Coordinates of C-alpha atoms and ligand atoms in Angstrom, one line a residue:
M1 CA 0.0 0.0 0.0
M2 CA 1.3 3.4 -1.0
I3 CA 1.5 6.0 1.8
T4 CA 2.6 9.6 2.2
L5 CA 5.8 10.7 3.9
K6 CA 3.7 12.2 6.7
E7 CA 2.1 8.8 7.2
A8 CA 5.5 7.1 7.1
A9 CA 6.6 9.5 9.9
Q10 CA 3.5 8.7 12.0
K11 CA 4.2 5.0 11.6
I12 CA 7.8 5.5 12.8
K13 CA 6.6 7.7 15.8
A14 CA 4.3 4.9 16.9
A15 CA 7.1 2.3 16.9
N16 CA 9.8 1.8 19.5
K17 CA 12.2 -1.0 18.5
I18 CA 13.1 -0.4 14.9
L19 CA 15.2 -2.6 12.6
I20 CA 16.7 -0.8 9.6
T21 CA 18.0 -2.4 6.5
A22 CA 19.0 -1.8 2.9
H23 CA 20.0 -3.8 -0.2
I24 CA 22.8 -6.3 -0.5
Q25 CA 25.8 -5.1 -2.5
P26 CA 25.3 -1.9 -0.5
D27 CA 26.3 1.5 -2.1
G28 CA 26.7 4.9 -0.6
D29 CA 23.0 5.6 -0.6
A30 CA 22.1 2.3 1.2
I31 CA 24.7 2.8 3.9
G32 CA 24.3 6.6 4.1
S33 CA 20.5 6.4 4.4
T34 CA 20.4 3.6 7.0
L35 CA 23.1 5.3 9.2
A36 CA 21.4 8.6 9.0
L37 CA 18.0 7.2 9.9
M38 CA 19.4 5.1 12.8
Q39 CA 20.9 8.3 14.4
M40 CA 17.7 10.3 13.7
L41 CA 15.5 7.6 15.4
R42 CA 17.8 7.3 18.4
S43 CA 17.7 11.1 18.9
I44 CA 13.9 10.9 19.4
G45 CA 14.2 8.1 21.9
K46 CA 13.7 5.0 19.7
S47 CA 15.8 1.9 19.8
A48 CA 17.3 1.4 16.3
Q49 CA 19.6 -1.1 14.8
I50 CA 20.9 -1.6 11.3
F51 CA 21.4 -5.1 9.8
I52 CA 22.8 -5.5 6.2
D53 CA 23.4 -8.9 4.8
D54 CA 26.6 -8.2 2.9
T55 CA 30.1 -6.9 3.1
V56 CA 30.5 -3.1 2.6
R57 CA 33.1 -1.4 0.4
K58 CA 36.0 -0.1 2.4
N59 CA 35.7 3.6 1.5
L60 CA 32.3 3.7 3.3
H61 CA 33.7 2.4 6.6
A62 CA 34.6 5.8 7.9
L63 CA 31.0 7.0 8.1
P64 CA 29.8 7.8 11.6
H65 CA 28.5 4.7 13.5
F66 CA 29.5 2.4 10.6
E67 CA 30.9 -0.1 13.1
E68 CA 27.4 -0.6 14.6
I69 CA 26.0 -2.2 11.4
R70 CA 25.4 -5.9 12.0
R71 CA 25.2 -8.8 9.6
P72 CA 22.4 -11.3 10.4
E73 CA 23.6 -14.8 11.4
D74 CA 21.9 -18.0 10.3
G75 CA 18.7 -18.6 12.4
E76 CA 19.2 -15.3 14.3
K77 CA 16.0 -13.4 15.5
F78 CA 15.8 -9.7 16.3
D79 CA 13.1 -8.3 18.6
A80 CA 11.5 -5.3 16.7
D81 CA 8.1 -3.7 16.3
L82 CA 8.9 -2.2 12.9
M83 CA 11.3 -3.0 10.1
I84 CA 12.3 -0.1 7.8
V85 CA 13.7 -1.2 4.4
L86 CA 15.6 1.6 2.5
D87 CA 16.8 2.1 -1.1
T88 CA 15.4 -1.2 -2.4
S89 CA 12.3 -3.4 -2.8
I90 CA 12.2 -6.1 -0.1
D91 CA 13.5 -8.9 -2.3
R92 CA 17.1 -7.6 -2.1
I93 CA 17.7 -7.7 1.7
G94 CA 19.0 -11.2 1.9
G95 CA 18.8 -12.9 5.3
V96 CA 17.5 -9.8 7.1
R97 CA 14.0 -10.8 5.9
K98 CA 14.1 -13.7 8.4
L99 CA 15.2 -11.7 11.5
T100 CA 11.7 -10.5 12.4
D101 CA 8.0 -10.7 11.5
A102 CA 7.5 -7.0 12.5
P103 CA 5.4 -4.9 10.0
I104 CA 7.5 -3.4 7.2
L105 CA 7.8 0.2 6.1
N106 CA 9.6 0.5 2.7
I107 CA 11.1 3.8 1.7
D108 CA 12.7 3.9 -1.8
H109 CA 13.3 5.8 -5.0
H110 CA 13.5 3.0 -7.6
V111 CA 10.9 3.0 -10.4
T112 CA 11.0 -0.8 -10.4
N113 CA 9.8 -1.1 -6.8
K114 CA 6.4 -2.8 -7.1
G115 CA 5.7 -2.9 -3.3
G116 CA 3.8 -5.7 -1.7
D117 CA 1.6 -6.4 1.3
F118 CA 3.1 -3.6 3.4
E119 CA 3.4 0.2 3.5
L120 CA 5.5 1.8 0.8
Y121 CA 6.7 5.4 0.3
V122 CA 8.4 5.6 -3.1
E123 CA 9.5 8.8 -4.7
T124 CA 11.0 8.0 -8.1
S125 CA 12.1 11.6 -8.8
A126 CA 14.3 11.7 -5.7
A127 CA 17.9 11.4 -6.7
A128 CA 18.7 9.2 -3.7
T129 CA 17.0 7.6 -0.7
C130 CA 19.0 10.1 1.3
E131 CA 17.1 12.9 -0.3
I132 CA 13.9 11.4 1.1
I133 CA 15.4 10.7 4.6
F134 CA 16.4 14.4 4.7
K135 CA 12.7 15.4 4.3
L136 CA 11.7 12.7 6.8
A137 CA 13.9 14.4 9.4
A138 CA 11.6 17.5 9.1
E139 CA 8.5 15.3 9.5
L140 CA 10.0 13.7 12.6
E141 CA 11.2 17.1 13.9
V142 CA 14.8 15.8 14.2
E143 CA 17.8 18.0 14.3
I144 CA 20.3 17.2 11.6
T145 CA 23.7 16.9 13.3
P146 CA 27.0 17.1 11.4
E147 CA 27.2 13.2 11.6
I148 CA 23.7 12.7 10.2
A149 CA 24.5 15.3 7.5
T150 CA 27.7 13.5 6.5
C151 CA 25.8 10.2 6.0
L152 CA 23.0 11.9 4.0
Y153 CA 25.5 13.8 1.8
T154 CA 27.3 10.6 1.0
G155 CA 24.2 9.0 -0.4
L156 CA 23.3 12.1 -2.5
A157 CA 26.9 12.3 -3.9
T158 CA 27.2 8.6 -4.7
D159 CA 23.8 8.1 -6.4
T160 CA 24.2 11.2 -8.5
G161 CA 27.9 10.6 -9.5
F162 CA 28.8 13.8 -7.6
F163 CA 25.8 15.7 -8.9
Q164 CA 26.4 14.9 -12.5
F165 CA 23.8 12.3 -13.5
S166 CA 20.4 13.0 -14.9
N167 CA 18.7 12.3 -11.5
T168 CA 20.3 15.5 -10.1
R169 CA 17.5 18.0 -9.6
A170 CA 17.2 21.4 -7.9
E171 CA 16.0 19.8 -4.7
T172 CA 19.1 17.5 -4.7
L173 CA 21.4 20.5 -4.7
A174 CA 19.2 22.4 -2.3
T175 CA 19.5 19.4 0.1
A176 CA 23.2 19.2 -0.4
S177 CA 23.5 22.9 0.3
E178 CA 21.5 22.6 3.5
L179 CA 23.7 19.6 4.6
I180 CA 26.9 21.6 4.0
R181 CA 25.4 24.4 6.2
R182 CA 24.9 21.7 8.9
G183 CA 28.6 20.8 8.9
V184 CA 29.4 18.5 5.9
S185 CA 32.8 18.9 4.2
P186 CA 32.2 18.0 0.5
H187 CA 35.9 17.9 -0.2
F188 CA 36.7 15.5 2.7
I189 CA 33.8 13.1 1.7
S190 CA 34.8 13.2 -2.0
E191 CA 38.4 12.3 -1.2
Q192 CA 37.4 9.4 1.0
L193 CA 34.9 8.1 -1.6
E194 CA 37.3 8.2 -4.6
Q195 CA 39.9 6.1 -2.9
K196 CA 40.6 2.9 -4.7
S197 CA 43.0 0.0 -3.8
L198 CA 45.9 -0.7 -6.2
S199 CA 44.2 -4.0 -7.1
E200 CA 41.0 -2.1 -8.1
V201 CA 42.9 0.2 -10.5
R202 CA 44.6 -2.9 -11.9
G203 CA 41.1 -4.4 -12.3
L204 CA 39.9 -1.4 -14.2
S205 CA 42.7 -1.9 -16.7
A206 CA 41.7 -5.6 -17.1
A207 CA 38.1 -4.5 -17.5
L208 CA 39.0 -1.9 -20.2
N209 CA 40.9 -4.6 -22.0
S210 CA 37.7 -6.7 -22.3
L211 CA 35.8 -3.9 -24.0
K212 CA 33.5 -5.1 -26.8
M213 CA 31.2 -3.0 -29.0
F214 CA 27.8 -4.0 -30.4
Y215 CA 25.1 -2.5 -32.6
D216 CA 27.1 0.1 -34.6
E217 CA 29.0 1.1 -31.5
K218 CA 25.8 2.1 -29.7
V219 CA 26.4 -0.5 -27.0
A220 CA 29.7 -1.0 -25.1
G221 CA 30.3 -3.9 -22.8
M222 CA 33.0 -5.2 -20.4
I223 CA 33.0 -8.8 -19.4
L224 CA 35.0 -10.0 -16.4
D225 CA 35.4 -13.7 -15.9
H226 CA 35.6 -15.1 -12.4
D227 CA 39.4 -15.7 -12.5
T228 CA 39.9 -12.0 -13.4
A229 CA 37.2 -10.6 -11.1
K230 CA 38.3 -12.4 -8.0
K231 CA 41.7 -10.5 -8.0
F232 CA 40.0 -7.2 -6.9
D233 CA 37.3 -6.4 -4.4
S234 CA 35.2 -3.8 -6.3
T235 CA 34.2 -2.8 -9.8
E236 CA 32.5 0.3 -8.7
G237 CA 32.8 3.1 -11.2
F238 CA 34.3 0.9 -14.0
I239 CA 31.1 1.2 -16.1
D240 CA 31.4 5.0 -16.1
E241 CA 34.6 4.8 -18.0
I242 CA 32.9 3.4 -21.1
R243 CA 29.5 5.1 -20.8
V244 CA 31.4 8.3 -22.0
I245 CA 32.2 6.8 -25.4
E246 CA 30.6 9.3 -27.8
T247 CA 28.6 6.8 -29.9
V248 CA 27.4 4.8 -26.9
D249 CA 23.8 4.8 -25.6
V250 CA 24.0 1.7 -23.4
A251 CA 27.0 0.6 -21.4
F252 CA 27.2 -2.7 -19.5
L253 CA 29.5 -4.6 -17.2
I254 CA 29.1 -8.3 -16.6
T255 CA 31.1 -9.7 -13.6
E256 CA 31.2 -13.4 -13.1
K257 CA 31.2 -13.3 -9.3
A258 CA 31.1 -17.1 -9.1
P259 CA 30.5 -19.9 -11.7
N260 CA 26.9 -19.5 -13.0
F261 CA 26.5 -16.2 -11.0
C262 CA 26.9 -13.1 -13.1
R263 CA 26.3 -9.6 -11.8
V264 CA 25.1 -7.1 -14.5
S265 CA 25.3 -3.3 -14.3
M266 CA 23.9 -1.1 -17.0
R267 CA 24.0 2.7 -17.7
S268 CA 22.3 4.6 -20.5
K269 CA 22.0 8.0 -22.1
G270 CA 18.5 7.4 -23.4
V271 CA 17.3 3.8 -23.4
N272 CA 15.2 2.7 -20.4
V273 CA 17.6 0.2 -18.8
A274 CA 15.3 -0.2 -15.8
Q275 CA 12.9 -2.0 -18.1
I276 CA 15.6 -4.3 -19.5
A277 CA 16.8 -5.1 -16.0
D278 CA 13.2 -5.7 -14.8
K279 CA 12.6 -8.2 -17.6
L280 CA 15.8 -10.1 -16.6
G281 CA 14.7 -10.2 -12.9
G282 CA 16.5 -7.1 -11.6
G283 CA 15.6 -3.5 -11.4
G284 CA 16.9 0.1 -10.9
H285 CA 16.4 3.5 -12.5
I286 CA 15.8 4.5 -16.2
R287 CA 19.5 5.3 -16.7
A288 CA 21.2 3.0 -14.2
A289 CA 20.0 -0.5 -13.5
G290 CA 21.2 -4.0 -12.8
C291 CA 20.4 -7.7 -12.4
T292 CA 21.9 -11.0 -11.6
L293 CA 22.0 -13.7 -14.2
K294 CA 22.4 -17.2 -12.8
M295 CA 24.0 -18.9 -15.8
P296 CA 27.4 -19.3 -17.5
L297 CA 29.2 -16.1 -18.5
D298 CA 28.9 -16.5 -22.3
E299 CA 25.1 -17.3 -22.0
A300 CA 24.6 -14.2 -19.8
E301 CA 26.4 -12.0 -22.4
K302 CA 24.2 -13.4 -25.2
I303 CA 20.9 -12.9 -23.3
L304 CA 21.9 -9.4 -22.2
V305 CA 23.1 -8.2 -25.6
A306 CA 19.9 -9.5 -27.2
A307 CA 17.7 -7.8 -24.6
I308 CA 19.6 -4.5 -25.1
G309 CA 19.2 -4.9 -28.9
E310 CA 15.5 -5.3 -28.5
A311 CA 15.3 -2.1 -26.5
L312 CA 17.4 0.0 -28.9
Ligands
LIG1 P1 24.7 -0.8 -10.0 O1 25.0 -1.0 -11.5 O2 25.1 -2.0 -9.2 O3 25.3 0.5 -9.5 O4 23.2 -0.6 -9.9 C1 22.5 0.4 -10.6 C2 21.1 0.5 -10.1 O5 20.3 -0.7 -10.4 C3 21.0 0.7 -8.6 O6 20.0 1.6 -8.3 C4 20.6 -0.7 -8.0 O7 19.8 -0.6 -6.9 C5 19.8 -1.3 -9.2 N1 20.1 -2.8 -9.2 C6 21.3 -3.3 -9.5 N2 21.3 -4.7 -9.5 C7 20.0 -5.0 -9.2 C8 19.3 -6.2 -9.0 N3 19.9 -7.4 -9.1 N4 17.9 -6.1 -8.7 C9 17.3 -4.9 -8.6 N5 18.0 -3.7 -8.7 C10 19.3 -3.8 -9.0
LIG2 MN1 21.4 1.8 -3.7
LIG3 MN1 19.7 4.9 -4.1

């Protein structure tokens, strides 16, 4: 059931023990929004705990309260009277789903979020879930501390490619401006976020070497097999290096995380890649989407290239 942000705030005010989660393969928006919300809820006397069922990229570890994020263990239960799911539909939260039977409140900005038998606030024009959480702070009458502001700014910056992508709107920059007023240092956050390990940079070189072009150079793809991919811990940002090719509308990266388990990322300048990802069992936004294909790498490539060709 779709609700308003005011109703979401009322739901939160009525709860006391709140479990917060976000999607697996967490990005800056997932981590930033959960950490900000946890601090906000605690400041109004709620008990709040974040669980995320995945490892988190190193350059997000310095965010305030990061060390308090827990990963659910097999068979573990958590006593809560509300579970808040941020930045994803509830099918991408892994084992967190089994921690509690508490009612769910889902807050998200993905067009592919189809909701379910629970309350959903989805704002697809928001650049990041962090933009929504900033507005929620006003509804909850919470003061934005420098620590909360830092978490929110991180989500805004990462989901917009540092305010460059098409999802950047006036409200995004107004929110960022407000967060800077509350104590954020954009320069400090940018420097931390852009850090890469040596192996990641070497990985980028391997990825660029795998570049393939399709459909009159309208589509560019990089394909990383498991042997190559396992040498480095993250492929974040790789796809942006080929999205810029002047002829390219759709860029993709397929990473064979394990045999028969291929992660797909897509970016576009026009084509609706959320629709392509949705058809393949994933989701995302019009110009940034992804899915997981549980099949051999060459088969995944064929299916993906065909689906993109259909959409062109
Ligand atoms: P990424 O390419 O991993 O940065 O993801 C781009 C966008 O697509 C993000 O908004 C993700 O939340 C979304 N996305 C990526 N993979 C999936 C998936 N398997 N299912 C649903 N959404 C996804
Ligand atoms: Mn995200
Ligand atoms: Mn997001």
